[in-house]
Amino acid sequence: MGYCVSIKRMNEILKELQKEYKIYAPVRFEKRGRYSDTDLIRYAEINSIEDVVYDEKSDFSPKEVIYPITQALFYFTEYEYMESKIDDKKILIFARPCDINGFRRLDTIFLKNGGTEDIYYKRLREKVKFILMECKEGGWDSCFCVSMGSNKTDDYSLAVRFEDDNILVEIKDDEFTNLFGDEREVEFTPEFVTSNPTKVNIPEIDSYELLKKIYDLDMWKSYNSRCISCGACTAVCITCSCFTTLDVTYTENGKVGERRRVHASCMHEDFTIMAGGLSFRKTAGERMRFRTLHKIYDYKLRFKDEHMCVGCGRCDERCPELISFAATINRLYDEVKKLKKAETTKDIK
Amino acid sequence: MSYDIDIKKVRRNCYRQSKVRGEFMLQIRVPGGVIDAKYLSFFQHIAETWGNGEFHLGVRQTISIPGIKYEYIDEVNKYIRPYIEEIEVNLCGVDMVVDDNGYPTIGARNIMACIGNRHCIKANIDTTDLARKIEKVIFPSDYHIKLNISGCPNDCAKAHVSDIGIIGITKTEYDYDRCIGCKKCVEACAHHATRVLSVEKGKIVKDSCCCVGCGECVLVCPTGAWTRNPKKFYRILIGGRTGKQTPRMGKIFLNWVTEDVVLGVLKNWEIFSAYVMNNKPEYIHGGHLIDRVGYNKFKEMILKDVKLNPEAMVAERVLWAETEYRSNFNVKPVTQR
Ligand code: SF4
Ligand code: SF4
Ligand code: SF4
Ligand code: SF4
Ligand code: SF4
């Protein structure tokens, strides 16, 4: 069912929804961007529909809403502990198709990986319903969702299209039908992007021998001088889920405090450092290799169905050194093609 | 040809005497160093019609056109009238009457600025915009002032060697929850700036005494935990100079002041200069004027009616460090005081 809703009415409906829901959307933080006089767009609670930045891609992904950057897990004293609490309200997230598909990857990592569910993720995830936001035609310059097959989704409760004075809404979830009862009915279902300016070819890595050769490719070395290991690419990624856990003590005797987790980045130098100083991926190139293969090889190897990367392109937009992940994937594809060709020529000989 | 020229009068019109008798170099003002590219053909026309066909990118960001013969000056002045109108009056809002006599004065020199945040990734302010606002305050004035604006403490525009130097700084703000304790900002601050950041219990602690406001921590932070306060802040340096006798670096006068304070201070410059020179404008570096009456008198006069913002900091005193090309240069016989 579709409705045409005025901005004013939409805000009244949001007010109504806010009784039960916290509503999150990409919001503009003026002049808070990396560079002077640039804005930052990231997810935050909204109070009106005008707060939603719908015509630009957000710098950061919505993962922060249910997987906060800093999250207290429990609090402890010498003798007791107490689990952290969360807000009672349910959660609505304005999200694009790639991000909704991205949440499915996060679900896999947090809930279906190794037989244990991550309760801190689960307790927030269970509260979430999505409001799908249409993308502009073709998406944005750096999007490659079509190549990753994540340009479409039907996992949403409401879908919206922002028009100048109105918002078109599709309702898929009966829970919300009542709210829109008085609105003008229209034919509306969201349209999905079917082609992006950026396209990637995913290399097929079908043998361990090939994988070993990929490990040694020269292309990774080029990132040693280009990548500054800042971790901006993983911070914005909807599907990056790594965190580190630490105990923070409040008092001088060090016996009262909290256990918290904070996001971590495989692109940082210290990501693989073990007690004793042993480190597995010492160079930026090696870390880039790991990230690339994680996003377009090993996740799928383990969980079948789909690659981890959804092609949201945020990592490209955010890299201060202008390293494109899409270009990296395509470079790898070309290298793999060469390796395979060399292999067949060898066989013939 | 034999010339009889009052070169002081000509200089006042921004024509600089050449080693070739009767030739002059016109210094065209480009406040802040940025204007539309369309003026290139305008400069080209002057150089090819009246000059020697060359132009110099003046060290103070003027477009300088050498080889103009004295007898052409009137023609050139007529020709540059619309330029002066467009740049000074329309673009900068300078309160002046433009006529056929060229630039009315050379006193307040062209305002220099780095490219600032119109382009530079390190910049904290729009230097071009500020230069244009300041042009309105300091021009036209017969009192000399060299004013340089840099978009960040890297100071590419050399605010440290000008009478008044202005540097765009940022008050960074920290979002505890967004910080992942990666230490990238700590490393950046240590590498580029003043080592004021450290990690404690997985989060950042800042010794804000000595933050120079460069914004390197913001640039490197992967999560956007560090951001710039959207309000613009400035540092003002005073008394820097080059020269044959006692070149020296300018010293910090005000820190963390707003644009209103910057403009307010500059409004008082002419009054201060006139006071020190008994209303007879001379070409003397600002630092010498400050030296003559002392820093305290300067401070009193230059801050008159200026409302300092709450974040502002003011130098209690200034300890100059000069390069004395003749030792004990400042120690003079009583007769020369
Ligand atoms: S790797 Fe880049 S393009 Fe892929 S999901 Fe992450 S941020 Fe988006
Ligand atoms: S954002 Fe760019 S420079 Fe930073 S770690 Fe990622 S690839 Fe390297
Ligand atoms: S002073 Fe700073 S803002 Fe200006 S050009 Fe240099 S680095 Fe850029
Ligand atoms: S760079 Fe940002 S995220 Fe990393 S420690 Fe500094 S403030 Fe925290
Ligand atoms: S703005 Fe301050 S804290 Fe940040 S890098 Fe510069 S000096 Fe260090």
Short mmCIF file of C-alpha atoms in Angstrom, two decimals, chain A residues 9-326:
data_model
loop_
_atom_site.label_atom_id
_atom_site.label_comp_id
_atom_site.label_asym_id
_atom_site.label_seq_id
_atom_site.Cartn_x
_atom_site.Cartn_y
_atom_site.Cartn_z
CA ARG A 9 1.78 15.14 8.48
CA MET A 10 4.94 13.08 8.31
CA ASN A 11 6.30 14.97 11.27
CA GLU A 12 3.11 14.32 13.20
CA ILE A 13 3.41 10.64 12.36
CA LEU A 14 7.04 10.65 13.49
CA LYS A 15 5.97 12.21 16.80
CA GLU A 16 3.48 9.42 17.20
CA LEU A 17 6.10 6.80 16.36
CA GLN A 18 8.55 8.32 18.82
CA LYS A 19 6.34 7.20 21.67
CA GLU A 20 7.55 3.69 21.00
CA TYR A 21 10.57 4.13 18.81
CA LYS A 22 13.88 5.86 18.68
CA ILE A 23 14.20 6.95 15.08
CA TYR A 24 17.62 7.14 13.44
CA ALA A 25 18.62 8.59 10.10
CA PRO A 26 21.60 10.16 8.39
CA VAL A 27 21.89 13.66 9.87
CA ARG A 28 24.03 16.58 8.84
CA PHE A 29 26.57 17.86 11.37
CA GLU A 30 27.46 21.22 9.95
CA LYS A 31 31.15 22.01 9.60
CA ARG A 32 32.07 18.84 11.45
CA GLY A 33 33.62 17.18 8.42
CA ARG A 34 37.24 16.17 8.16
CA TYR A 35 38.16 19.32 6.27
CA SER A 36 37.38 22.87 7.29
CA ASP A 37 33.91 24.08 6.30
CA THR A 38 32.78 20.62 5.23
CA ASP A 39 29.90 18.80 6.87
CA LEU A 40 29.76 15.36 8.38
CA ILE A 41 26.77 13.16 7.70
CA ARG A 42 26.27 10.35 10.14
CA TYR A 43 23.51 8.52 11.87
CA ALA A 44 21.78 10.14 14.79
CA GLU A 45 18.31 10.34 16.30
CA ILE A 46 16.00 12.62 14.40
CA ASN A 47 13.20 14.84 15.59
CA SER A 48 11.69 15.79 12.29
CA ILE A 49 11.67 14.48 8.77
CA GLU A 50 13.66 17.52 7.65
CA ASP A 51 16.59 16.20 9.67
CA VAL A 52 16.98 13.27 7.29
CA VAL A 53 19.72 13.78 4.72
CA TYR A 54 18.24 11.80 1.85
CA ASP A 55 19.99 13.29 -1.16
CA GLU A 56 23.57 12.59 -0.15
CA LYS A 57 25.37 9.48 0.94
CA SER A 58 26.23 9.46 4.63
CA ASP A 59 29.90 9.42 5.59
CA PHE A 60 29.34 6.82 8.27
CA SER A 61 27.12 3.76 8.16
CA PRO A 62 24.10 2.97 10.32
CA LYS A 63 25.94 0.12 12.05
CA GLU A 64 26.71 2.53 14.89
CA VAL A 65 23.06 2.58 15.90
CA ILE A 66 23.03 -1.00 17.13
CA TYR A 67 26.74 -1.64 17.34
CA PRO A 68 27.98 1.47 19.12
CA ILE A 69 31.60 2.53 18.73
CA THR A 70 32.01 2.39 22.49
CA GLN A 71 29.74 0.01 24.35
CA ALA A 72 29.74 -0.89 28.02
CA LEU A 73 29.08 -4.62 28.37
CA PHE A 74 28.95 -4.89 32.15
CA TYR A 75 30.07 -3.14 35.27
CA PHE A 76 32.02 -4.81 38.04
CA THR A 77 33.06 -4.38 41.60
CA GLU A 78 35.27 -6.71 43.57
CA TYR A 79 32.42 -9.08 44.29
CA GLU A 80 29.66 -8.44 41.81
CA TYR A 81 28.92 -7.54 38.26
CA MET A 82 25.96 -5.95 36.56
CA GLU A 83 25.08 -6.13 32.89
CA SER A 84 24.75 -2.85 31.04
CA LYS A 85 21.23 -1.77 30.19
CA ILE A 86 19.66 -0.55 27.01
CA ASP A 87 16.77 1.76 26.31
CA ASP A 88 13.34 0.15 26.33
CA LYS A 89 12.28 1.79 23.11
CA LYS A 90 12.31 0.00 19.78
CA ILE A 91 14.43 1.29 16.91
CA LEU A 92 13.57 2.55 13.44
CA ILE A 93 16.42 3.15 11.01
CA PHE A 94 16.23 5.04 7.74
CA ALA A 95 18.56 2.97 5.59
CA ARG A 96 19.52 2.34 2.01
CA PRO A 97 19.39 -1.08 0.35
CA CYS A 98 23.15 -1.65 0.65
CA ASP A 99 23.02 -0.94 4.37
CA ILE A 100 20.05 -3.20 4.99
CA ASN A 101 21.94 -5.93 3.15
CA GLY A 102 24.96 -4.97 5.21
CA PHE A 103 23.07 -5.61 8.43
CA ARG A 104 22.50 -9.17 7.25
CA ARG A 105 26.30 -9.58 7.12
CA LEU A 106 26.61 -8.17 10.62
CA ASP A 107 23.89 -10.59 11.75
CA THR A 108 25.93 -13.44 10.33
CA ILE A 109 29.08 -12.34 12.12
CA PHE A 110 27.46 -11.59 15.46
CA LEU A 111 24.77 -14.24 15.58
CA LYS A 112 25.76 -17.14 13.34
CA ASN A 113 29.48 -17.33 13.72
CA GLY A 114 30.90 -20.16 15.78
CA GLY A 115 27.69 -21.18 17.50
CA THR A 116 27.50 -18.36 20.06
CA GLU A 117 25.21 -15.40 19.74
CA ASP A 118 26.54 -12.04 20.73
CA ILE A 119 23.88 -10.93 23.19
CA TYR A 120 24.96 -7.30 23.20
CA TYR A 121 24.39 -7.13 19.47
CA LYS A 122 21.26 -9.25 19.58
CA ARG A 123 19.44 -7.25 22.23
CA LEU A 124 19.62 -4.13 20.07
CA ARG A 125 19.24 -5.87 16.73
CA GLU A 126 15.95 -7.42 17.80
CA LYS A 127 14.48 -3.97 18.25
CA VAL A 128 15.24 -2.79 14.72
CA LYS A 129 12.85 -2.15 11.86
CA PHE A 130 13.97 -0.49 8.66
CA ILE A 131 12.60 2.42 6.70
CA LEU A 132 14.05 1.98 3.24
CA MET A 133 15.32 5.17 1.62
CA GLU A 134 15.43 5.24 -2.14
CA CYS A 135 18.75 6.10 -3.73
CA LYS A 136 19.16 8.60 -6.51
CA GLU A 137 19.43 7.11 -9.97
CA GLY A 138 22.60 5.10 -10.34
CA GLY A 139 23.49 5.81 -6.73
CA TRP A 140 26.52 7.96 -6.02
CA ASP A 141 29.88 7.98 -7.83
CA SER A 142 31.53 5.47 -5.54
CA CYS A 143 28.60 3.04 -5.17
CA PHE A 144 29.03 -0.44 -6.59
CA CYS A 145 26.08 -2.17 -4.97
CA VAL A 146 24.89 -3.61 -8.28
CA SER A 147 28.17 -5.48 -8.75
CA MET A 148 27.82 -6.87 -5.23
CA GLY A 149 24.16 -7.77 -5.68
CA SER A 150 23.12 -5.64 -2.75
CA ASN A 151 21.20 -2.96 -4.62
CA LYS A 152 17.83 -4.48 -3.75
CA THR A 153 16.08 -5.60 -0.62
CA ASP A 154 12.62 -6.47 0.62
CA ASP A 155 13.68 -6.44 4.25
CA TYR A 156 11.92 -3.27 5.33
CA SER A 157 8.77 -2.14 7.09
CA LEU A 158 8.34 1.17 5.34
CA ALA A 159 9.89 2.58 2.20
CA VAL A 160 10.09 6.27 1.41
CA ARG A 161 10.72 8.53 -1.52
CA PHE A 162 11.41 12.18 -0.74
CA GLU A 163 9.67 14.59 -3.06
CA ASP A 164 9.73 18.37 -2.83
CA ASP A 165 6.66 18.81 -0.64
CA ASN A 166 5.61 15.27 0.03
CA ILE A 167 6.93 11.93 1.00
CA LEU A 168 5.74 8.79 -0.70
CA VAL A 169 5.50 5.91 1.69
CA GLU A 170 5.06 2.22 1.09
CA ILE A 171 3.90 0.19 4.05
CA LYS A 172 4.86 -3.44 4.21
CA ASP A 173 4.46 -3.93 7.92
CA ASP A 174 0.88 -3.92 9.23
CA GLU A 175 2.00 -2.45 12.51
CA PHE A 176 2.26 0.94 10.80
CA THR A 177 -0.88 0.90 8.62
CA ASN A 178 -3.09 2.67 11.16
CA LEU A 179 -0.80 5.65 11.35
CA PHE A 180 -1.29 6.39 7.68
CA GLY A 181 -5.05 5.72 7.53
CA ASP A 182 -5.97 9.34 6.77
CA GLU A 183 -3.36 9.89 4.06
CA ARG A 184 -3.93 10.01 0.34
CA GLU A 185 -3.44 6.63 -1.27
CA VAL A 186 -1.10 6.42 -4.25
CA GLU A 187 0.65 3.74 -6.20
CA PHE A 188 4.14 3.58 -4.79
CA THR A 189 6.81 0.98 -4.50
CA PRO A 190 10.44 2.00 -4.18
CA GLU A 191 12.75 1.81 -7.14
CA PHE A 192 16.15 0.29 -6.86
CA VAL A 193 19.33 1.27 -8.57
CA THR A 194 20.05 -1.12 -11.44
CA SER A 195 23.39 0.17 -12.65
CA ASN A 196 26.21 2.13 -11.00
CA PRO A 197 28.93 4.20 -12.63
CA THR A 198 31.45 2.16 -10.64
CA LYS A 199 31.58 -1.53 -11.41
CA VAL A 200 33.72 -4.24 -9.94
CA ASN A 201 34.66 -7.69 -11.10
CA ILE A 202 35.11 -10.16 -8.32
CA PRO A 203 37.95 -12.55 -8.96
CA GLU A 204 37.13 -16.20 -8.56
CA ILE A 205 39.69 -17.74 -6.27
CA ASP A 206 39.15 -21.44 -6.66
CA SER A 207 42.28 -23.08 -5.36
CA TYR A 208 44.65 -22.84 -2.47
CA GLU A 209 47.55 -22.58 -4.92
CA LEU A 210 46.00 -19.53 -6.53
CA LEU A 211 45.37 -18.01 -3.11
CA LYS A 212 49.02 -18.47 -2.21
CA LYS A 213 50.06 -16.68 -5.38
CA ILE A 214 47.66 -13.87 -4.62
CA TYR A 215 49.34 -13.49 -1.25
CA ASP A 216 52.61 -12.75 -2.97
CA LEU A 217 51.32 -10.35 -5.59
CA ASP A 218 53.33 -7.17 -6.04
CA MET A 219 50.17 -5.08 -6.15
CA TRP A 220 49.88 -5.18 -2.37
CA LYS A 221 53.27 -3.56 -1.99
CA SER A 222 52.05 -0.44 -3.77
CA TYR A 223 49.89 0.25 -0.71
CA ASN A 224 52.90 0.35 1.60
CA SER A 225 53.59 3.88 0.50
CA ARG A 226 50.04 4.92 -0.29
CA CYS A 227 48.04 3.73 2.70
CA ILE A 228 48.64 5.56 5.98
CA SER A 229 46.90 2.84 8.03
CA CYS A 230 44.42 5.30 9.45
CA GLY A 231 41.47 2.92 9.57
CA ALA A 232 38.99 5.42 8.17
CA CYS A 233 37.86 2.86 5.59
CA THR A 234 36.89 0.28 8.19
CA ALA A 235 35.34 2.86 10.53
CA VAL A 236 32.76 3.83 7.94
CA CYS A 237 32.16 0.32 6.61
CA ILE A 238 28.71 -1.13 7.21
CA THR A 239 30.15 -4.64 7.30
CA CYS A 240 33.29 -4.15 9.40
CA SER A 241 32.57 -5.60 12.79
CA CYS A 242 35.88 -5.97 14.63
CA PHE A 243 36.16 -4.74 18.15
CA THR A 244 38.54 -4.91 21.03
CA THR A 245 37.55 -5.45 24.63
CA LEU A 246 39.06 -3.69 27.58
CA ASP A 247 38.46 -3.30 31.28
CA VAL A 248 38.34 0.25 32.45
CA THR A 249 38.72 0.68 36.16
CA TYR A 250 37.23 3.65 37.90
CA THR A 251 39.03 3.73 41.18
CA GLU A 252 42.54 3.86 42.41
CA ASN A 253 42.40 0.37 43.81
CA GLY A 254 41.45 -0.79 40.34
CA LYS A 255 38.65 -3.08 41.44
CA VAL A 256 35.57 -1.24 40.27
CA GLY A 257 34.95 -0.50 36.66
CA GLU A 258 33.43 -1.64 33.44
CA ARG A 259 34.19 -4.00 30.64
CA ARG A 260 33.65 -2.28 27.37
CA ARG A 261 34.17 -2.93 23.77
CA VAL A 262 35.26 -0.43 21.16
CA HIS A 263 35.56 -0.77 17.43
CA ALA A 264 38.93 -1.88 16.08
CA SER A 265 40.46 -1.78 12.62
CA CYS A 266 42.40 -4.43 10.74
CA MET A 267 44.10 -1.55 8.93
CA HIS A 268 45.84 -0.36 12.09
CA GLU A 269 49.43 -1.45 12.71
CA ASP A 270 48.67 -2.93 16.12
CA PHE A 271 45.69 -5.04 15.07
CA THR A 272 47.63 -8.29 14.96
CA ILE A 273 50.15 -7.60 17.69
CA MET A 274 50.20 -10.35 20.30
CA ALA A 275 51.52 -10.30 23.83
CA GLY A 276 55.26 -10.49 23.31
CA GLY A 277 55.21 -8.29 20.26
CA LEU A 278 54.66 -10.84 17.50
CA SER A 279 52.73 -9.29 14.64
CA PHE A 280 51.31 -11.05 11.59
CA ARG A 281 50.62 -8.26 9.16
CA LYS A 282 53.43 -5.80 9.45
CA THR A 283 52.97 -3.67 6.35
CA ALA A 284 50.12 -1.56 5.08
CA GLY A 285 50.09 -3.69 1.94
CA GLU A 286 49.63 -6.87 3.91
CA ARG A 287 46.79 -5.29 5.82
CA MET A 288 45.19 -4.13 2.59
CA ARG A 289 45.48 -7.67 1.26
CA PHE A 290 43.80 -9.02 4.36
CA ARG A 291 40.96 -6.51 4.20
CA THR A 292 40.39 -7.07 0.50
CA LEU A 293 40.32 -10.83 0.74
CA HIS A 294 38.14 -10.69 3.81
CA LYS A 295 35.58 -8.60 1.99
CA ILE A 296 35.51 -10.49 -1.28
CA TYR A 297 36.83 -13.96 -0.53
CA ASP A 298 36.99 -15.51 2.91
CA TYR A 299 33.68 -14.36 4.30
CA LYS A 300 31.89 -16.05 1.43
CA LEU A 301 34.10 -19.11 1.68
CA ARG A 302 32.95 -19.53 5.26
CA PHE A 303 29.33 -18.44 5.12
CA LYS A 304 28.50 -19.24 1.44
CA ASP A 305 25.69 -17.16 -0.15
CA GLU A 306 27.27 -13.74 -0.46
CA HIS A 307 30.40 -11.65 -0.15
CA MET A 308 30.92 -9.47 2.87
CA CYS A 309 31.33 -6.19 0.98
CA VAL A 310 28.02 -4.68 -0.13
CA GLY A 311 29.58 -2.03 -2.36
CA CYS A 312 28.37 0.99 -0.39
CA GLY A 313 31.56 2.78 -1.47
CA ARG A 314 31.97 4.66 1.80
CA CYS A 315 35.53 3.40 2.21
CA ASP A 316 36.40 5.03 -1.12
CA GLU A 317 34.79 8.32 -0.17
CA ARG A 318 36.45 8.46 3.20
CA CYS A 319 40.01 7.40 2.38
CA PRO A 320 42.19 10.49 2.90
CA GLU A 321 44.80 9.04 0.54
CA LEU A 322 42.34 8.55 -2.32
CA ILE A 323 42.68 4.78 -2.34
CA SER A 324 39.69 3.21 -4.02
CA PHE A 325 38.56 -0.15 -2.77
CA ALA A 326 36.63 -0.73 -5.98
#
